[in-house]
XYZ file of C-alpha atoms in Angstrom:
737
model
C -15.236 11.547 -15.854
C -13.494 13.763 -18.126
C -12.906 17.358 -16.152
C -13.721 19.772 -13.889
C -16.710 20.511 -15.875
C -18.315 17.028 -15.106
C -17.643 17.730 -11.567
C -19.549 20.886 -11.731
C -22.641 19.599 -13.417
C -22.835 16.683 -11.132
C -22.571 18.570 -8.302
C -24.921 21.728 -9.412
C -27.411 18.939 -10.255
C -27.397 16.987 -7.008
C -27.216 19.831 -4.730
C -30.487 21.140 -6.083
C -32.289 18.223 -4.976
C -34.387 18.567 -1.547
C -32.479 16.720 1.542
C -29.295 16.885 0.226
C -26.342 18.027 1.383
C -22.434 17.911 1.659
C -22.250 17.051 -2.061
C -18.699 15.925 -3.007
C -17.856 14.529 -6.720
C -14.216 13.346 -6.894
C -12.930 13.292 -10.760
C -9.920 10.903 -10.070
C -11.958 8.234 -8.196
C -15.252 8.652 -10.053
C -17.133 8.849 -6.904
C -20.197 10.876 -5.704
C -20.421 11.284 -1.676
C -23.383 12.991 0.015
C -25.498 13.388 3.139
C -29.029 12.459 2.940
C -31.599 13.711 5.374
C -34.032 10.922 4.952
C -34.011 7.239 3.916
C -35.242 6.243 0.133
C -33.684 9.413 -1.491
C -30.866 7.568 -3.111
C -33.060 6.581 -6.088
C -34.145 10.317 -6.800
C -30.301 10.937 -6.359
C -29.295 8.135 -9.111
C -32.227 9.562 -11.277
C -30.969 13.110 -11.344
C -27.304 11.551 -12.329
C -28.882 9.500 -14.653
C -30.406 12.327 -16.547
C -27.053 14.080 -17.163
C -25.896 10.933 -18.858
C -24.037 9.030 -15.663
C -24.816 5.623 -14.712
C -24.218 5.167 -11.240
C -23.816 2.226 -8.963
C -24.297 2.550 -5.252
C -21.924 1.499 -2.746
C -22.842 0.654 0.719
C -20.386 0.551 3.268
C -16.495 0.390 3.039
C -15.246 -1.461 -0.257
C -12.437 -3.398 -0.413
C -8.798 -2.412 -2.027
C -8.975 -3.251 -5.601
C -6.886 -6.224 -6.676
C -3.648 -5.705 -8.503
C -3.925 -5.135 -12.152
C -7.418 -3.753 -12.077
C -8.253 -1.247 -14.838
C -10.737 1.902 -14.425
C -13.857 1.773 -16.617
C -13.474 3.347 -19.918
C -16.470 5.939 -20.423
C -18.249 6.154 -23.432
C -19.757 9.095 -24.822
C -23.129 8.960 -22.628
C -21.037 7.873 -19.627
C -22.783 4.650 -19.562
C -19.738 3.247 -16.909
C -19.803 6.021 -14.696
C -20.299 5.245 -10.908
C -21.345 6.970 -8.043
C -21.425 6.294 -4.301
C -24.372 7.229 -1.973
C -23.858 6.957 1.603
C -26.782 8.041 3.862
C -29.407 6.714 6.297
C -30.518 4.305 3.820
C -27.106 2.639 3.662
C -27.467 2.911 7.548
C -24.903 5.904 8.151
C -23.325 9.093 6.575
C -20.482 6.286 4.974
C -16.893 6.462 5.288
C -15.177 9.271 3.703
C -14.140 9.573 0.109
C -11.633 7.297 -0.931
C -12.069 4.772 2.128
C -10.654 1.330 1.296
C -11.981 1.899 -2.235
C -10.464 2.652 -5.591
C -12.280 3.437 -8.885
C -10.865 0.132 -10.264
C -13.982 -2.026 -9.159
C -16.112 -2.706 -12.308
C -18.855 -5.049 -13.019
C -17.516 -6.240 -16.351
C -13.996 -6.612 -16.294
C -13.782 -7.251 -20.307
C -15.622 -3.886 -20.714
C -13.525 -1.875 -18.093
C -9.787 -3.270 -19.978
C -11.398 -1.623 -23.437
C -8.855 -0.059 -24.921
C -9.570 3.899 -25.696
C -10.080 3.686 -29.138
C -12.786 0.915 -28.496
C -14.837 2.850 -26.180
C -18.392 4.458 -26.743
C -16.867 8.034 -27.408
C -14.319 7.008 -29.637
C -17.020 4.878 -31.914
C -19.143 7.999 -32.016
C -15.798 9.810 -33.278
C -15.098 7.122 -35.846
C -18.814 7.415 -37.059
C -18.732 11.188 -37.186
C -15.396 10.974 -39.076
C -16.783 8.585 -41.692
C -19.815 10.418 -42.557
C -18.091 13.450 -42.639
C -15.440 12.376 -45.066
C -17.415 10.285 -46.842
C -19.509 13.434 -47.549
C -16.640 15.533 -48.536
C -15.701 12.691 -50.850
C -18.635 12.405 -52.706
C -19.300 16.478 -52.762
C -16.007 16.092 -54.913
C -18.150 13.912 -57.682
C -21.777 14.915 -56.874
C -24.007 17.810 -56.899
C -24.419 19.592 -53.230
C -28.076 18.861 -53.252
C -27.122 14.982 -52.940
C -24.207 15.672 -50.866
C -25.871 18.300 -47.932
C -28.131 15.659 -46.881
C -25.005 13.567 -45.406
C -23.519 16.571 -43.425
C -27.013 17.064 -41.839
C -27.065 13.724 -40.992
C -23.918 13.633 -39.507
C -24.711 16.854 -37.387
C -27.796 15.025 -36.589
C -26.052 11.920 -35.085
C -23.783 13.894 -33.033
C -26.480 16.358 -31.858
C -28.780 13.510 -30.363
C -26.694 12.704 -27.371
C -25.034 16.002 -26.836
C -28.692 17.916 -27.315
C -30.154 14.966 -24.551
C -27.235 16.267 -22.282
C -27.618 20.144 -22.849
C -31.224 19.553 -22.060
C -31.068 17.713 -18.872
C -27.948 20.264 -17.710
C -30.391 23.252 -18.394
C -33.109 21.206 -16.058
C -30.532 20.532 -13.544
C -29.575 24.266 -13.155
C -26.707 24.458 -15.877
C -28.171 26.138 -18.999
C -24.709 27.624 -20.322
C -23.163 24.345 -20.205
C -20.193 24.008 -22.911
C -22.838 21.123 -24.673
C -25.252 24.229 -24.869
C -23.213 26.497 -26.720
C -22.178 23.608 -29.288
C -25.694 22.650 -29.912
C -26.819 26.055 -30.255
C -24.129 26.830 -32.807
C -24.490 23.554 -34.735
C -28.431 24.076 -35.130
C -28.088 27.843 -36.044
C -25.339 26.734 -38.672
C -27.279 24.167 -40.011
C -30.275 26.587 -40.342
C -28.455 29.127 -42.257
C -27.047 26.434 -44.667
C -23.742 25.782 -43.446
C -24.076 22.037 -42.460
C -20.803 21.288 -43.929
C -19.272 23.230 -41.045
C -21.795 22.004 -38.361
C -21.004 18.743 -39.275
C -17.384 19.357 -38.640
C -17.990 21.315 -35.566
C -19.450 18.398 -33.888
C -16.899 16.184 -35.016
C -14.214 18.300 -33.357
C -16.413 18.746 -30.601
C -16.518 14.719 -30.093
C -12.814 14.451 -30.797
C -12.113 16.838 -28.008
C -14.706 15.042 -25.611
C -12.710 11.607 -26.547
C -9.184 13.604 -26.227
C -10.115 14.695 -22.415
C -11.272 11.232 -21.768
C -7.924 9.878 -22.682
C -6.136 12.476 -20.875
C -8.271 11.443 -17.561
C -7.358 7.979 -17.884
C -3.628 8.991 -18.012
C -4.088 10.929 -15.007
C -5.672 8.049 -13.394
C -2.731 5.831 -14.068
C -0.588 7.166 -11.497
C -3.291 5.790 -8.779
C -3.732 2.550 -10.955
C -0.184 1.982 -10.714
C 0.113 2.392 -6.820
C -2.929 -0.201 -6.534
C -0.917 -2.562 -8.671
C 1.696 -2.419 -6.079
C -0.011 -4.920 -3.873
C 0.956 -8.541 -4.619
C -2.434 -10.995 -5.556
C -1.466 -13.237 -3.023
C -0.044 -13.273 0.496
C 1.687 -16.755 2.370
C 0.007 -16.415 5.609
C 1.733 -18.808 8.329
C -0.340 -21.272 10.184
C 0.415 -22.296 13.918
C 2.142 -25.516 12.482
C 4.436 -23.789 10.330
C 2.897 -24.150 6.869
C 1.491 -21.536 4.819
C -1.805 -20.707 3.004
C -2.188 -18.577 -0.076
C -4.639 -15.916 1.011
C -5.876 -12.473 -0.500
C -3.863 -9.415 1.107
C -7.335 -8.341 1.750
C -8.092 -11.190 4.064
C -4.955 -10.534 6.415
C -5.775 -9.439 9.867
C -3.700 -7.659 12.469
C -1.493 -10.240 14.384
C -1.189 -12.633 11.510
C 2.302 -13.823 10.508
C 3.323 -13.785 6.705
C 6.151 -15.374 4.862
C 7.796 -13.117 2.353
C 10.358 -14.645 0.067
C 13.202 -13.341 -1.781
C 11.857 -11.697 -5.094
C 8.361 -11.210 -3.365
C 6.477 -7.982 -2.697
C 5.948 -7.176 1.020
C 1.962 -7.781 0.858
C 1.135 -5.946 4.265
C 2.574 -3.454 6.630
C 4.384 -5.061 9.563
C 7.251 -5.660 11.544
C 9.944 -8.245 10.907
C 10.055 -11.053 13.403
C 12.429 -13.383 11.869
C 15.054 -12.985 8.838
C 17.114 -9.943 7.644
C 17.300 -8.602 4.049
C 17.776 -5.671 1.843
C 14.233 -4.236 0.618
C 13.897 -2.073 -2.400
C 11.310 0.466 -1.341
C 11.557 2.375 -4.582
C 8.249 1.548 -5.683
C 6.475 3.159 -2.583
C 8.964 5.937 -1.485
C 10.970 6.881 -4.635
C 14.198 5.889 -2.648
C 16.476 3.945 -5.149
C 19.085 2.421 -2.786
C 17.657 -0.859 -1.344
C 17.583 -0.538 2.750
C 19.006 -3.177 5.332
C 15.771 -4.390 7.421
C 15.844 -7.249 10.380
C 14.009 -8.462 13.402
C 12.016 -5.687 15.037
C 12.084 -3.375 11.629
C 9.039 -2.094 10.303
C 8.093 -2.719 6.812
C 5.784 -1.250 4.274
C 3.439 -2.867 1.531
C 4.614 -2.935 -1.696
C 8.259 -3.008 -0.924
C 10.250 -5.748 -2.658
C 12.243 -7.863 -0.487
C 15.606 -8.372 -2.517
C 17.552 -11.603 -0.661
C 16.769 -13.304 2.573
C 13.421 -14.902 3.722
C 11.180 -12.986 6.192
C 8.585 -13.634 8.869
C 6.334 -10.433 9.013
C 3.830 -9.809 11.709
C 0.830 -7.831 10.485
C 0.146 -4.104 12.082
C -2.310 -2.762 9.666
C -5.207 -3.758 8.328
C -5.263 -3.838 3.972
C -7.701 -0.823 4.363
C -5.251 1.221 6.261
C -1.958 -0.151 4.973
C 1.029 2.063 3.373
C -0.408 1.697 -0.307
C -4.140 2.135 0.749
C -3.457 5.240 2.793
C -1.619 6.451 -0.351
C -4.022 5.559 -2.934
C -6.759 7.752 -0.147
C -4.689 10.535 0.052
C -3.988 11.081 -4.011
C -7.659 10.471 -4.650
C -8.931 13.183 -2.050
C -6.134 15.616 -2.981
C -7.434 15.501 -6.538
C -10.518 16.467 -5.231
C -9.271 19.681 -3.221
C -9.361 22.341 -5.351
C -6.465 24.903 -5.488
C -7.003 28.701 -5.063
C -6.404 29.354 -8.717
C -8.823 26.469 -9.882
C -11.697 28.030 -7.832
C -10.837 31.358 -9.263
C -11.049 29.829 -12.783
C -14.064 27.834 -12.076
C -15.945 31.249 -10.578
C -14.791 33.144 -14.089
C -16.198 30.625 -16.201
C -19.493 30.999 -14.520
C -19.880 34.206 -15.564
C -17.870 33.719 -19.020
C -20.537 31.706 -20.945
C -23.296 33.642 -20.210
C -21.426 36.658 -20.965
C -20.402 34.868 -24.371
C -23.945 34.254 -25.440
C -24.605 38.092 -24.963
C -21.914 39.257 -26.764
C -22.489 36.423 -29.674
C -26.020 38.070 -29.698
C -24.945 41.441 -29.940
C -22.519 40.319 -32.956
C -25.578 38.967 -34.615
C -27.914 41.930 -33.854
C -26.011 45.017 -33.980
C -23.470 45.043 -37.169
C -26.335 44.514 -39.344
C -27.463 47.946 -38.673
C -24.199 49.617 -37.515
C -21.598 47.974 -39.952
C -23.897 47.243 -42.795
C -23.608 43.616 -42.675
C -25.585 41.154 -44.228
C -27.904 38.923 -41.896
C -26.265 35.749 -42.971
C -22.603 36.915 -42.209
C -23.598 38.226 -38.681
C -25.269 35.125 -37.670
C -22.640 33.169 -39.280
C -19.728 35.363 -37.135
C -22.183 35.121 -34.004
C -22.320 31.505 -33.815
C -18.495 31.461 -34.413
C -18.113 33.559 -31.596
C -20.267 31.247 -29.468
C -18.036 28.334 -30.228
C -14.729 30.418 -29.265
C -16.623 31.243 -25.924
C -16.684 27.217 -25.265
C -14.508 27.670 -21.827
C -13.484 23.890 -21.588
C -9.998 24.235 -22.158
C -9.698 27.175 -19.827
C -11.811 25.162 -17.023
C -9.525 21.927 -17.697
C -6.389 23.982 -17.758
C -5.936 23.999 -13.719
C -7.172 20.633 -12.729
C -5.394 18.712 -15.362
C -2.349 20.340 -14.354
C -2.649 19.561 -10.333
C -4.146 16.169 -10.999
C -0.774 15.361 -12.970
C 1.336 17.275 -10.314
C -0.100 15.180 -7.634
C 0.125 11.965 -9.603
C 4.021 12.693 -10.481
C 4.755 13.506 -6.820
C 3.083 10.074 -5.532
C 5.263 8.359 -8.113
C 8.367 9.896 -6.312
C 7.187 9.268 -2.726
C 5.682 12.778 -2.582
C 2.345 13.108 -1.121
C 0.506 16.029 -1.158
C -3.073 16.256 0.149
C -4.597 18.572 -2.370
C -4.254 21.333 -4.851
C -4.377 24.300 -2.539
C -1.317 22.746 -0.538
C 0.581 22.148 -4.064
C 0.066 25.751 -4.870
C 1.054 27.080 -1.461
C 4.433 25.024 -1.474
C 6.168 26.540 -4.444
C 5.109 30.121 -2.612
C 7.022 29.264 0.670
C 9.130 32.427 1.951
C 10.421 30.115 4.903
C 10.826 26.555 5.602
C 10.443 25.952 9.406
C 12.180 22.419 10.500
C 11.742 20.348 13.763
C 15.049 19.039 14.786
C 14.747 15.345 16.157
C 13.649 13.246 13.796
C 13.410 15.564 10.836
C 16.811 17.019 10.492
C 18.324 14.221 12.791
C 17.946 10.497 12.818
C 15.923 10.525 15.724
C 18.001 8.499 18.326
C 21.327 9.511 19.866
C 24.624 7.829 19.240
C 27.734 7.741 20.364
C 30.253 10.088 18.853
C 33.284 10.257 20.901
C 34.499 8.038 23.511
C 37.416 9.502 25.539
C 39.482 7.505 28.239
C 41.054 8.871 31.267
C 44.597 8.481 32.016
C 45.331 4.665 32.995
C 42.185 3.393 31.346
C 41.462 2.103 27.713
C 38.590 3.458 25.558
C 37.009 -0.223 25.497
C 37.036 -0.711 28.903
C 35.274 2.559 29.460
C 32.946 1.339 27.084
C 32.314 -1.920 28.872
C 31.737 -0.420 32.313
C 29.108 2.354 30.999
C 27.469 -0.637 28.970
C 27.276 -2.976 32.063
C 25.563 -0.245 34.188
C 23.030 0.514 31.488
C 21.942 -2.993 30.675
C 18.294 -3.425 31.078
C 17.655 0.558 30.957
C 15.264 1.915 28.015
C 16.669 5.081 28.052
C 17.787 6.299 24.667
C 21.356 7.363 25.999
C 21.697 3.782 27.572
C 20.423 1.948 24.238
C 23.063 4.193 22.441
C 25.852 3.156 24.761
C 24.897 -0.715 24.478
C 24.570 -0.171 20.458
C 28.026 1.082 20.383
C 29.469 -1.657 22.493
C 28.027 -4.186 20.125
C 29.587 -2.387 17.163
C 32.876 -2.474 18.658
C 32.355 -6.330 19.731
C 33.229 -5.473 23.338
C 32.019 -8.328 25.909
C 29.938 -6.425 28.447
C 30.041 -7.657 31.967
C 27.449 -8.336 34.358
C 26.426 -5.682 36.666
C 24.675 -6.063 39.839
C 22.530 -3.543 42.434
C 21.721 -1.268 39.329
C 19.547 1.688 40.228
C 18.790 5.204 38.867
C 18.927 8.481 40.329
C 16.465 10.299 38.259
C 17.945 12.943 36.313
C 21.406 12.241 37.388
C 22.966 8.879 36.828
C 22.448 4.860 36.822
C 24.779 3.064 39.106
C 25.830 -0.486 39.425
C 28.210 -2.878 41.152
C 30.808 -4.402 38.411
C 33.331 -7.092 39.428
C 33.200 -5.320 42.874
C 33.617 -1.923 41.388
C 31.033 0.701 41.977
C 30.204 2.484 38.857
C 28.477 5.230 37.832
C 27.215 6.754 34.539
C 25.927 10.105 34.707
C 25.726 13.988 33.972
C 28.658 15.988 34.726
C 26.517 17.720 37.341
C 26.357 14.326 38.906
C 30.145 13.801 38.869
C 30.723 17.274 40.119
C 28.355 16.756 43.077
C 30.610 13.358 44.040
C 33.340 15.347 43.903
C 35.064 13.427 41.189
C 37.735 15.668 39.713
C 37.927 15.783 36.028
C 41.236 17.280 35.472
C 42.502 17.539 31.728
C 39.213 15.949 30.638
C 37.312 19.134 31.930
C 38.464 21.031 28.623
C 37.286 18.456 26.677
C 34.065 18.361 28.408
C 33.640 21.950 27.382
C 34.652 21.040 24.093
C 32.320 18.489 23.565
C 29.054 20.079 24.960
C 30.143 23.008 22.667
C 29.525 20.734 19.724
C 25.787 20.215 21.144
C 26.770 16.976 22.469
C 25.582 15.443 25.540
C 28.469 14.003 27.535
C 28.092 11.129 30.212
C 30.913 11.183 32.628
C 31.687 7.754 33.861
C 33.004 7.044 37.370
C 34.717 3.797 38.738
C 34.860 3.734 42.830
C 34.465 7.538 42.661
C 37.211 8.257 40.040
C 36.661 9.341 36.586
C 37.088 6.513 34.212
C 36.114 8.624 30.705
C 34.011 10.632 29.038
C 31.319 9.404 26.456
C 29.611 11.771 24.102
C 26.621 11.519 22.369
C 24.608 13.403 19.958
C 21.278 12.742 17.946
C 23.472 13.176 14.357
C 21.910 15.023 11.338
C 20.613 12.661 8.567
C 23.103 12.074 5.953
C 21.170 14.221 3.287
C 20.200 17.149 5.838
C 23.281 19.444 4.551
C 22.426 18.889 1.027
C 18.452 19.215 1.595
C 19.351 22.571 3.818
C 21.611 23.843 0.961
C 18.770 23.000 -1.950
C 16.193 25.012 0.192
C 18.438 28.099 0.284
C 18.919 27.553 -3.567
C 15.567 27.792 -4.366
C 15.348 31.054 -2.458
C 13.627 29.893 0.620
C 14.746 30.413 4.158
C 15.394 27.217 6.326
C 15.020 27.954 10.024
C 15.022 25.427 12.778
C 12.552 25.164 15.849
C 13.452 22.685 18.452
C 12.589 21.889 21.902
C 16.454 20.903 22.429
C 18.681 22.779 24.835
C 20.240 26.271 22.998
C 23.521 24.757 22.779
C 22.761 21.552 21.241
C 20.206 23.261 18.883
C 23.187 26.112 17.555
C 25.528 23.325 17.369
C 23.202 21.315 15.035
C 21.900 24.638 13.240
C 25.550 25.873 12.453
C 26.563 22.708 11.151
C 23.530 22.632 8.685
C 24.139 26.340 7.567
C 20.554 27.439 8.870
C 19.206 29.512 11.982
C 17.789 28.192 14.851
C 15.485 28.684 17.754
C 15.958 26.461 20.501
C 14.120 25.502 24.074
C 10.447 25.825 22.613
C 7.597 24.145 23.562
C 4.666 23.401 21.533
C 3.103 26.446 22.324
C 6.352 28.537 21.482
C 6.386 26.927 18.084
C 3.180 28.123 17.397
C 3.923 31.648 18.175
C 7.254 31.320 15.842
C 5.093 30.072 13.100
C 2.702 33.055 13.499
C 5.722 35.324 13.418
C 7.157 33.751 10.699
C 3.723 33.770 8.491
C 3.692 37.722 9.080
C 6.719 37.557 6.412
C 4.883 35.215 3.872
C 3.815 31.719 3.451
C 5.367 28.943 5.849
C 6.073 25.585 5.222
C 6.294 23.343 8.992
C 8.239 20.162 8.581
C 8.063 17.619 11.477
C 7.639 14.125 12.452
C 6.387 14.051 15.992
C 3.145 14.270 18.073
C 4.148 17.739 19.305
C 4.961 19.106 16.055
C 1.133 18.605 15.098
C -0.012 21.793 16.077
C 2.928 23.634 14.197
C 1.880 21.672 11.358
C -1.278 22.328 11.453
C -0.862 26.321 12.187
C 1.736 26.621 9.155
C 0.475 27.301 5.515
C 1.814 23.948 4.596
C 2.535 21.091 7.311
C 4.857 18.702 5.637
C 5.523 15.319 7.630
C 8.508 13.077 7.386
C 7.050 9.487 6.433
C 8.656 7.802 9.636
C 6.707 10.110 11.854
C 3.748 9.506 13.928
C 0.142 8.709 12.700
C -0.644 12.252 14.448
C 1.745 14.416 12.471
C 1.101 12.467 9.176
C -2.656 13.262 9.490
C -2.080 16.792 10.782
C 0.305 17.433 7.833
C -0.760 18.935 4.138
C 1.878 16.812 2.448
C 4.166 13.672 3.583
C 7.938 12.928 2.399
C 7.607 9.253 2.145
C 11.262 8.553 1.195
C 12.191 10.305 4.602
C 14.709 12.562 3.396
C 15.420 16.364 3.920
C 15.916 16.555 0.344
C 12.373 15.607 -0.301
C 11.117 19.236 1.039
C 12.975 20.868 -1.768
C 11.738 18.370 -4.224
C 8.075 19.260 -2.942
C 8.514 22.979 -3.570
C 10.207 22.293 -7.386
C 7.174 20.176 -7.804
C 4.736 22.779 -6.534
C 6.870 25.295 -8.696
C 7.077 23.155 -11.958
C 3.081 22.406 -11.479
C 2.221 26.017 -11.191
C 4.386 27.162 -14.117
C 2.509 24.326 -16.023
C -0.806 26.028 -14.791
C 0.095 29.436 -16.232
C 1.224 27.805 -19.240
C -2.090 26.389 -19.806
C -4.114 29.469 -18.956
C -2.194 31.439 -21.389
C -2.710 28.766 -24.217
C -6.406 28.667 -23.512
C -6.941 32.319 -23.092
C -4.374 33.394 -25.959
C -5.861 31.040 -28.959
C -9.425 32.442 -28.050
C -8.404 35.765 -28.394
C -6.378 35.192 -31.755
C -9.541 33.111 -33.298
C -12.035 35.891 -31.780
C -10.086 38.850 -33.499
C -9.710 36.789 -36.902
C -13.415 35.679 -36.911
C -14.896 39.236 -36.428
C -12.899 40.161 -39.030
C -14.148 37.363 -41.485
C -10.544 35.402 -41.630
C -11.729 32.443 -39.995
C -15.297 30.671 -39.914
C -17.128 27.942 -37.775
C -14.813 25.209 -37.678
C -11.542 27.010 -36.667
C -13.783 28.582 -33.979
C -14.382 25.187 -32.392
C -11.050 24.161 -33.328
C -9.820 27.172 -31.454
C -11.349 25.318 -27.980
C -10.489 22.029 -29.175
C -6.967 22.572 -30.122
C -6.634 24.472 -26.946
C -8.087 21.635 -24.970
C -5.724 19.031 -26.613
C -2.579 21.416 -26.092
C -3.505 22.144 -22.088
C -3.679 18.365 -21.898
C -0.816 17.631 -23.580
C 1.051 20.027 -21.661
C -0.395 19.031 -18.064
C 0.897 15.228 -19.117
C 4.167 16.662 -19.487
C 4.144 17.033 -15.601
C 3.855 13.198 -15.111
C 7.343 12.863 -16.587
C 8.927 15.404 -13.881
C 11.845 14.483 -11.736
C 13.423 16.358 -8.976
C 16.652 18.699 -9.807
C 19.887 17.045 -8.981
């Protein structure tokens, strides 16, 4: 399928059939999904679509993810290779959502699917027409017109057979004012009034325009195909006896153990059980720096193992791994229309019949009002008809959106649709959750202050001894600090927890507790000179644990969930774009304000999920709001904002509720999303200006008699080419540094 016009034609034709509802046509995936009210109807659907020139292939149930290297079908002029997906009672159910584990890359004949653009049916039609037109023109230089004129008529007839057949089928299916109808009417009219030479050039240029649209659609799909190619062809599954077997990644099941050798691509989403390495995740997330991964760390499909051998336990089936989900999101996103696109489509629906009325007026009125002869008025009326072809205008928005979505996906910026992509760039406010979004998501020890007569390492050792075995985040942070300093942690006995207060235990006969300052005060422990230090640390937004040994203060351990390394740069980049960043957090006010001040943004703290919703509502009164979060408690706010953005490391709930995802898990990715949106919408405005501007110029020159039929179709074909090439520029988009 070539453009949004193809989508509209198929949708309208199928919607007219009885018992059909919920029709969705996905341009990028070349897939039709719908709901049927009774069995036995799929044949009627297929017949209706075939009448439009599109062959179909029924897909019963979920399809596997395509193998690496698979290529999409190359459509010829009558869309011989098109496919449609019908899910209804005949297949047992309404079917899975569009894109469920399936890509457009499957094809019955791999040799045909691998055809280069210049060998497709559409290209062959162009070569044939070009040869006829050029041959007739060459002969016209040496032969009389009565001998060469039939050659131009033959070239016109060759093209009008497929185009005319399609125009008639579209008229029967509810689209009487299609682009094909305009072109066929103008070409036949030109031939009738003796302008067969120009009629031949008109159909040739129209065929060239369709070929270029087909090439552009293929280029736009390359981003999705490149994602599918990230999956390796084979995976090494470990048998219970320690040997390996080669299997397709699609055959891996949750719980399988996989060997990933140095240099291999990770074939699944999973968790490392054994081995340490540096993973190159740039193909998936766009993050250029390899990241260290070891036992217990999660890995994603498509990442490249740089050095050490890994044993990875599969946690997601192939149809639900990172690559499959990205492909699904991008395919579904390209099917989602932006408000601007919906407006253009509504406008073009009135444009074409209106243009035919104007063309009729140009034919009928000037001979009486301006004294034109009938040949001139008919000729110029037909030219107006060709200028009215809305193809360039219709493709101007979806071409830019598809390119923008693909460019973002290549760089770890997933947007679920054109509406979200359009809205992000219009944001007035970006609201951030704190924990796991602006910060790392887990506390770390920032300061260790020993009491007089005690050492720092002794203080950490006592605290770590008591915290051993606890799953509390603060306990894990203390144990991690002891490990990083290579401190030997002594054994503790009689460990117990005082809920909300402290952990206690006995270390080498000494009663030790690690708890809040309130617990220390209740135990009548004198902080002395450490009182001022405690106030300072808490003023910096840090959580302070007081370590007591036999009732006396041994030291202070300060912890804080530290900002991400790029948080300051990310917030600054958003501010530089003229967007106001704010932080909405459930954390205490002192911690929230301390983090906010260090990052340079406003903060509202101690917010419950309901409070966040209210704040989002207030912000929306001032303009478009983008909410960024990563946790389950962020899901309501993500859904309530104009656009919800999830960080890639977030929960599945947040990822599903969000309209966009920053896979590289960096705050700077939010500014990149805004930049991508603005670049895409600028491209859309350029495309609309080119499409309308060229038509306006040629309309004036046509009515003035300066230009004729073939420049008129060139106005549409030329505009389509320019719009398409301009949209393809977005594929090379890179974030501003």
